[in-house]
Amino acid sequence: MFLWLDNDKLLLKYFVYLLEDSIAETLALTVSLRGTREVRDNCQIFRLTGLLDAFSELAFRKVLAKCIDEGPKNIILDLSHIDFVDSSGLGALVQSAKKSHSADGMFQIVSNPRVTQTVKLVRLDQFLSLQPSVEDALAKLNPPSSH
Protein backbone atom coordinates (compact mmCIF):
# COMPACT_ATOMS: atom_id res chain seq x y z
CA MET A 1 0.00 0.00 0.00
CA PHE A 2 1.28 3.45 -0.93
CA LEU A 3 0.05 6.62 0.81
CA TRP A 4 0.66 9.97 -0.86
CA LEU A 5 -0.15 13.27 0.83
CA ASP A 6 0.00 16.81 -0.51
CA ASN A 7 -1.51 20.07 0.70
CA ASP A 8 -4.81 19.71 -1.14
CA LYS A 9 -5.63 16.04 -1.28
CA LEU A 10 -5.02 12.80 0.45
CA LEU A 11 -4.82 10.00 -2.05
CA LEU A 12 -4.86 6.42 -1.04
CA LYS A 13 -3.47 4.13 -3.70
CA TYR A 14 -3.65 0.40 -3.63
CA PHE A 15 -1.53 -1.56 -6.03
CA VAL A 16 -3.28 -4.76 -6.93
CA TYR A 17 -1.39 -7.36 -8.86
CA LEU A 18 -3.55 -9.80 -10.74
CA LEU A 19 -1.44 -12.93 -10.67
CA GLU A 20 -3.42 -14.82 -13.30
CA ASP A 21 -2.83 -12.20 -16.00
CA SER A 22 0.38 -10.64 -14.60
CA ILE A 23 -1.29 -7.24 -15.00
CA ALA A 24 -0.89 -4.50 -12.40
CA GLU A 25 -3.99 -2.43 -11.77
CA THR A 26 -3.75 0.86 -9.85
CA LEU A 27 -6.86 2.14 -8.06
CA ALA A 28 -6.61 5.75 -6.87
CA LEU A 29 -9.29 6.77 -4.35
CA THR A 30 -9.76 10.42 -3.43
CA VAL A 31 -10.60 10.66 0.24
CA SER A 32 -13.41 13.20 0.06
CA LEU A 33 -17.14 13.44 0.24
CA ARG A 34 -19.15 16.11 -1.57
CA GLY A 35 -22.84 16.69 -1.83
CA THR A 36 -25.89 18.87 -2.03
CA ARG A 37 -28.99 19.21 0.13
CA GLU A 38 -32.52 19.89 -1.10
CA VAL A 39 -35.74 20.17 0.90
CA ARG A 40 -38.72 18.77 -1.00
CA ASP A 41 -42.03 17.09 -0.12
CA ASN A 42 -41.44 17.28 3.65
CA CYS A 43 -38.03 15.63 3.42
CA GLN A 44 -34.38 16.44 3.00
CA ILE A 45 -32.61 14.95 0.01
CA PHE A 46 -28.83 14.64 0.20
CA ARG A 47 -27.03 13.79 -3.04
CA LEU A 48 -23.53 12.58 -2.23
CA THR A 49 -20.48 11.73 -4.32
CA GLY A 50 -17.06 10.46 -3.40
CA LEU A 51 -16.12 8.25 -0.48
CA LEU A 52 -18.05 7.57 2.70
CA ASP A 53 -15.25 6.19 4.84
CA ALA A 54 -13.24 6.69 8.03
CA PHE A 55 -11.88 10.00 6.72
CA SER A 56 -15.28 11.53 5.93
CA GLU A 57 -17.74 9.86 8.33
CA LEU A 58 -17.32 12.28 11.25
CA ALA A 59 -18.11 15.35 9.14
CA PHE A 60 -20.95 13.43 7.46
CA ARG A 61 -22.51 12.45 10.80
CA LYS A 62 -22.24 16.00 12.19
CA VAL A 63 -23.85 17.61 9.15
CA LEU A 64 -26.63 15.03 8.96
CA ALA A 65 -27.35 15.23 12.71
CA LYS A 66 -27.64 19.02 12.51
CA CYS A 67 -29.95 18.83 9.50
CA ILE A 68 -32.14 16.17 11.16
CA ASP A 69 -32.40 18.35 14.28
CA GLU A 70 -33.44 21.35 12.14
CA GLY A 71 -35.88 19.29 10.06
CA PRO A 72 -37.67 18.03 8.14
CA LYS A 73 -37.02 14.71 9.85
CA ASN A 74 -37.52 12.52 6.77
CA ILE A 75 -34.21 11.87 5.03
CA ILE A 76 -33.28 10.56 1.60
CA LEU A 77 -29.60 9.87 1.05
CA ASP A 78 -28.83 9.54 -2.63
CA LEU A 79 -25.72 7.37 -2.62
CA SER A 80 -26.10 6.31 -6.25
CA HIS A 81 -22.86 8.15 -7.12
CA ILE A 82 -20.85 7.08 -4.07
CA ASP A 83 -17.65 5.30 -5.07
CA PHE A 84 -16.87 3.55 -1.81
CA VAL A 85 -18.35 2.84 1.62
CA ASP A 86 -16.34 1.24 4.42
CA SER A 87 -17.34 0.04 7.89
CA SER A 88 -17.05 3.57 9.30
CA GLY A 89 -19.38 4.83 6.58
CA LEU A 90 -21.85 2.03 7.29
CA GLY A 91 -21.74 2.93 10.98
CA ALA A 92 -22.50 6.55 10.11
CA LEU A 93 -25.47 5.44 7.99
CA VAL A 94 -26.86 3.32 10.84
CA GLN A 95 -26.36 6.10 13.37
CA SER A 96 -28.05 8.65 11.08
CA ALA A 97 -30.97 6.29 10.41
CA LYS A 98 -31.44 5.77 14.15
CA LYS A 99 -31.38 9.53 14.75
CA SER A 100 -33.99 10.10 12.03
CA HIS A 101 -36.20 7.29 13.37
CA SER A 102 -35.94 8.55 16.96
CA ALA A 103 -37.13 11.96 15.72
CA ASP A 104 -40.18 10.22 14.15
CA GLY A 105 -38.70 10.55 10.68
CA MET A 106 -38.10 8.03 7.93
CA PHE A 107 -34.70 7.28 6.42
CA GLN A 108 -34.31 6.07 2.84
CA ILE A 109 -31.10 5.33 0.94
CA VAL A 110 -30.86 5.48 -2.84
CA SER A 111 -28.22 2.91 -3.60
CA ASN A 112 -25.95 1.69 -6.36
CA PRO A 113 -24.72 -1.90 -6.83
CA ARG A 114 -21.50 -1.27 -4.89
CA VAL A 115 -23.29 0.25 -1.89
CA THR A 116 -26.03 -2.41 -1.99
CA GLN A 117 -23.45 -5.21 -2.01
CA THR A 118 -21.64 -3.69 0.99
CA VAL A 119 -24.86 -3.18 2.96
CA LYS A 120 -26.07 -6.73 2.22
CA LEU A 121 -22.68 -8.25 3.02
CA VAL A 122 -23.02 -7.13 6.64
CA ARG A 123 -26.79 -7.78 6.65
CA LEU A 124 -27.76 -4.18 7.26
CA ASP A 125 -30.39 -4.40 4.51
CA GLN A 126 -32.73 -5.57 7.31
CA PHE A 127 -32.34 -2.16 8.96
CA LEU A 128 -31.45 0.29 6.18
CA SER A 129 -34.14 0.88 3.56
CA LEU A 130 -32.50 0.76 0.11
CA GLN A 131 -34.31 2.19 -2.91
CA PRO A 132 -33.32 2.19 -6.61
CA SER A 133 -34.15 5.88 -7.22
CA VAL A 134 -35.00 9.16 -5.50
CA GLU A 135 -38.54 8.86 -6.89
CA ASP A 136 -38.97 5.44 -5.26
CA ALA A 137 -37.62 6.80 -1.97
CA LEU A 138 -40.05 9.75 -2.15
CA ALA A 139 -42.90 7.31 -2.79
CA LYS A 140 -41.93 5.38 0.38
CA LEU A 141 -41.95 8.60 2.39
CA ASN A 142 -45.17 9.93 0.88
CA PRO A 143 -47.36 6.93 0.03
CA PRO A 144 -50.50 7.73 -1.95
CA SER A 145 -53.45 8.18 0.36
CA SER A 146 -56.23 5.64 -0.08
CA HIS A 147 -59.76 6.95 0.17
Tab-separated table of C-alpha atoms in Angstrom:
chain	number	residue	atom	x	y	z
A	1	MET	CA	0.000	0.000	0.000
A	2	PHE	CA	1.281	3.449	-0.929
A	3	LEU	CA	0.055	6.619	0.807
A	4	TRP	CA	0.657	9.973	-0.857
A	5	LEU	CA	-0.152	13.273	0.833
A	6	ASP	CA	0.000	16.812	-0.510
A	7	ASN	CA	-1.506	20.073	0.696
A	8	ASP	CA	-4.809	19.711	-1.143
A	9	LYS	CA	-5.627	16.037	-1.285
A	10	LEU	CA	-5.025	12.797	0.452
A	11	LEU	CA	-4.824	9.999	-2.051
A	12	LEU	CA	-4.856	6.417	-1.042
A	13	LYS	CA	-3.465	4.126	-3.700
A	14	TYR	CA	-3.646	0.398	-3.632
A	15	PHE	CA	-1.534	-1.556	-6.034
A	16	VAL	CA	-3.276	-4.760	-6.932
A	17	TYR	CA	-1.385	-7.363	-8.863
A	18	LEU	CA	-3.546	-9.801	-10.742
A	19	LEU	CA	-1.436	-12.925	-10.670
A	20	GLU	CA	-3.424	-14.815	-13.298
A	21	ASP	CA	-2.826	-12.203	-15.998
A	22	SER	CA	0.380	-10.641	-14.603
A	23	ILE	CA	-1.285	-7.240	-14.996
A	24	ALA	CA	-0.889	-4.495	-12.400
A	25	GLU	CA	-3.985	-2.430	-11.768
A	26	THR	CA	-3.754	0.862	-9.850
A	27	LEU	CA	-6.861	2.137	-8.055
A	28	ALA	CA	-6.608	5.751	-6.872
A	29	LEU	CA	-9.286	6.767	-4.354
A	30	THR	CA	-9.764	10.421	-3.430
A	31	VAL	CA	-10.601	10.656	0.241
A	32	SER	CA	-13.405	13.195	0.063
A	33	LEU	CA	-17.135	13.443	0.238
A	34	ARG	CA	-19.150	16.106	-1.567
A	35	GLY	CA	-22.836	16.688	-1.828
A	36	THR	CA	-25.895	18.866	-2.031
A	37	ARG	CA	-28.989	19.209	0.135
A	38	GLU	CA	-32.516	19.886	-1.099
A	39	VAL	CA	-35.743	20.171	0.895
A	40	ARG	CA	-38.725	18.767	-1.002
A	41	ASP	CA	-42.031	17.087	-0.125
A	42	ASN	CA	-41.438	17.282	3.646
A	43	CYS	CA	-38.034	15.626	3.417
A	44	GLN	CA	-34.380	16.441	2.999
A	45	ILE	CA	-32.607	14.949	0.005
A	46	PHE	CA	-28.828	14.643	0.201
A	47	ARG	CA	-27.028	13.789	-3.041
A	48	LEU	CA	-23.528	12.578	-2.230
A	49	THR	CA	-20.483	11.731	-4.323
A	50	GLY	CA	-17.058	10.463	-3.398
A	51	LEU	CA	-16.116	8.248	-0.481
A	52	LEU	CA	-18.046	7.566	2.703
A	53	ASP	CA	-15.252	6.193	4.844
A	54	ALA	CA	-13.235	6.688	8.026
A	55	PHE	CA	-11.881	9.997	6.721
A	56	SER	CA	-15.283	11.526	5.933
A	57	GLU	CA	-17.736	9.861	8.332
A	58	LEU	CA	-17.318	12.277	11.250
A	59	ALA	CA	-18.110	15.348	9.138
A	60	PHE	CA	-20.946	13.430	7.458
A	61	ARG	CA	-22.508	12.447	10.802
A	62	LYS	CA	-22.237	15.995	12.192
A	63	VAL	CA	-23.854	17.609	9.151
A	64	LEU	CA	-26.632	15.030	8.963
A	65	ALA	CA	-27.354	15.226	12.711
A	66	LYS	CA	-27.641	19.021	12.512
A	67	CYS	CA	-29.953	18.827	9.496
A	68	ILE	CA	-32.143	16.174	11.156
A	69	ASP	CA	-32.397	18.355	14.275
A	70	GLU	CA	-33.438	21.347	12.144
A	71	GLY	CA	-35.881	19.290	10.061
A	72	PRO	CA	-37.673	18.034	8.144
A	73	LYS	CA	-37.020	14.712	9.851
A	74	ASN	CA	-37.525	12.518	6.769
A	75	ILE	CA	-34.212	11.873	5.034
A	76	ILE	CA	-33.283	10.560	1.598
A	77	LEU	CA	-29.598	9.869	1.053
A	78	ASP	CA	-28.827	9.538	-2.634
A	79	LEU	CA	-25.715	7.373	-2.617
A	80	SER	CA	-26.097	6.313	-6.247
A	81	HIS	CA	-22.858	8.154	-7.117
A	82	ILE	CA	-20.848	7.079	-4.074
A	83	ASP	CA	-17.650	5.303	-5.072
A	84	PHE	CA	-16.867	3.549	-1.809
A	85	VAL	CA	-18.347	2.835	1.624
A	86	ASP	CA	-16.335	1.238	4.420
A	87	SER	CA	-17.341	0.037	7.885
A	88	SER	CA	-17.049	3.571	9.298
A	89	GLY	CA	-19.375	4.833	6.577
A	90	LEU	CA	-21.849	2.032	7.294
A	91	GLY	CA	-21.740	2.934	10.979
A	92	ALA	CA	-22.499	6.550	10.110
A	93	LEU	CA	-25.473	5.438	7.991
A	94	VAL	CA	-26.856	3.316	10.839
A	95	GLN	CA	-26.364	6.097	13.373
A	96	SER	CA	-28.048	8.649	11.079
A	97	ALA	CA	-30.966	6.294	10.406
A	98	LYS	CA	-31.438	5.769	14.152
A	99	LYS	CA	-31.381	9.532	14.747
A	100	SER	CA	-33.989	10.104	12.032
A	101	HIS	CA	-36.200	7.288	13.368
A	102	SER	CA	-35.942	8.548	16.959
A	103	ALA	CA	-37.126	11.960	15.716
A	104	ASP	CA	-40.176	10.223	14.152
A	105	GLY	CA	-38.697	10.550	10.685
A	106	MET	CA	-38.105	8.029	7.926
A	107	PHE	CA	-34.699	7.283	6.422
A	108	GLN	CA	-34.307	6.066	2.838
A	109	ILE	CA	-31.098	5.327	0.941
A	110	VAL	CA	-30.861	5.478	-2.842
A	111	SER	CA	-28.222	2.914	-3.603
A	112	ASN	CA	-25.953	1.693	-6.362
A	113	PRO	CA	-24.722	-1.900	-6.830
A	114	ARG	CA	-21.501	-1.275	-4.894
A	115	VAL	CA	-23.286	0.247	-1.888
A	116	THR	CA	-26.032	-2.406	-1.993
A	117	GLN	CA	-23.455	-5.208	-2.010
A	118	THR	CA	-21.640	-3.692	0.992
A	119	VAL	CA	-24.865	-3.183	2.960
A	120	LYS	CA	-26.069	-6.727	2.215
A	121	LEU	CA	-22.681	-8.250	3.016
A	122	VAL	CA	-23.022	-7.128	6.639
A	123	ARG	CA	-26.785	-7.785	6.648
A	124	LEU	CA	-27.755	-4.176	7.260
A	125	ASP	CA	-30.393	-4.397	4.514
A	126	GLN	CA	-32.730	-5.574	7.309
A	127	PHE	CA	-32.341	-2.158	8.963
A	128	LEU	CA	-31.451	0.291	6.176
A	129	SER	CA	-34.142	0.883	3.557
A	130	LEU	CA	-32.503	0.758	0.106
A	131	GLN	CA	-34.305	2.185	-2.913
A	132	PRO	CA	-33.324	2.192	-6.607
A	133	SER	CA	-34.154	5.884	-7.217
A	134	VAL	CA	-35.003	9.159	-5.498
A	135	GLU	CA	-38.545	8.864	-6.886
A	136	ASP	CA	-38.974	5.442	-5.260
A	137	ALA	CA	-37.622	6.804	-1.974
A	138	LEU	CA	-40.046	9.751	-2.150
A	139	ALA	CA	-42.901	7.310	-2.787
A	140	LYS	CA	-41.928	5.375	0.377
A	141	LEU	CA	-41.945	8.602	2.389
A	142	ASN	CA	-45.167	9.926	0.877
A	143	PRO	CA	-47.364	6.930	0.032
A	144	PRO	CA	-50.499	7.734	-1.948
A	145	SER	CA	-53.452	8.182	0.362
A	146	SER	CA	-56.227	5.644	-0.077
A	147	HIS	CA	-59.757	6.950	0.167
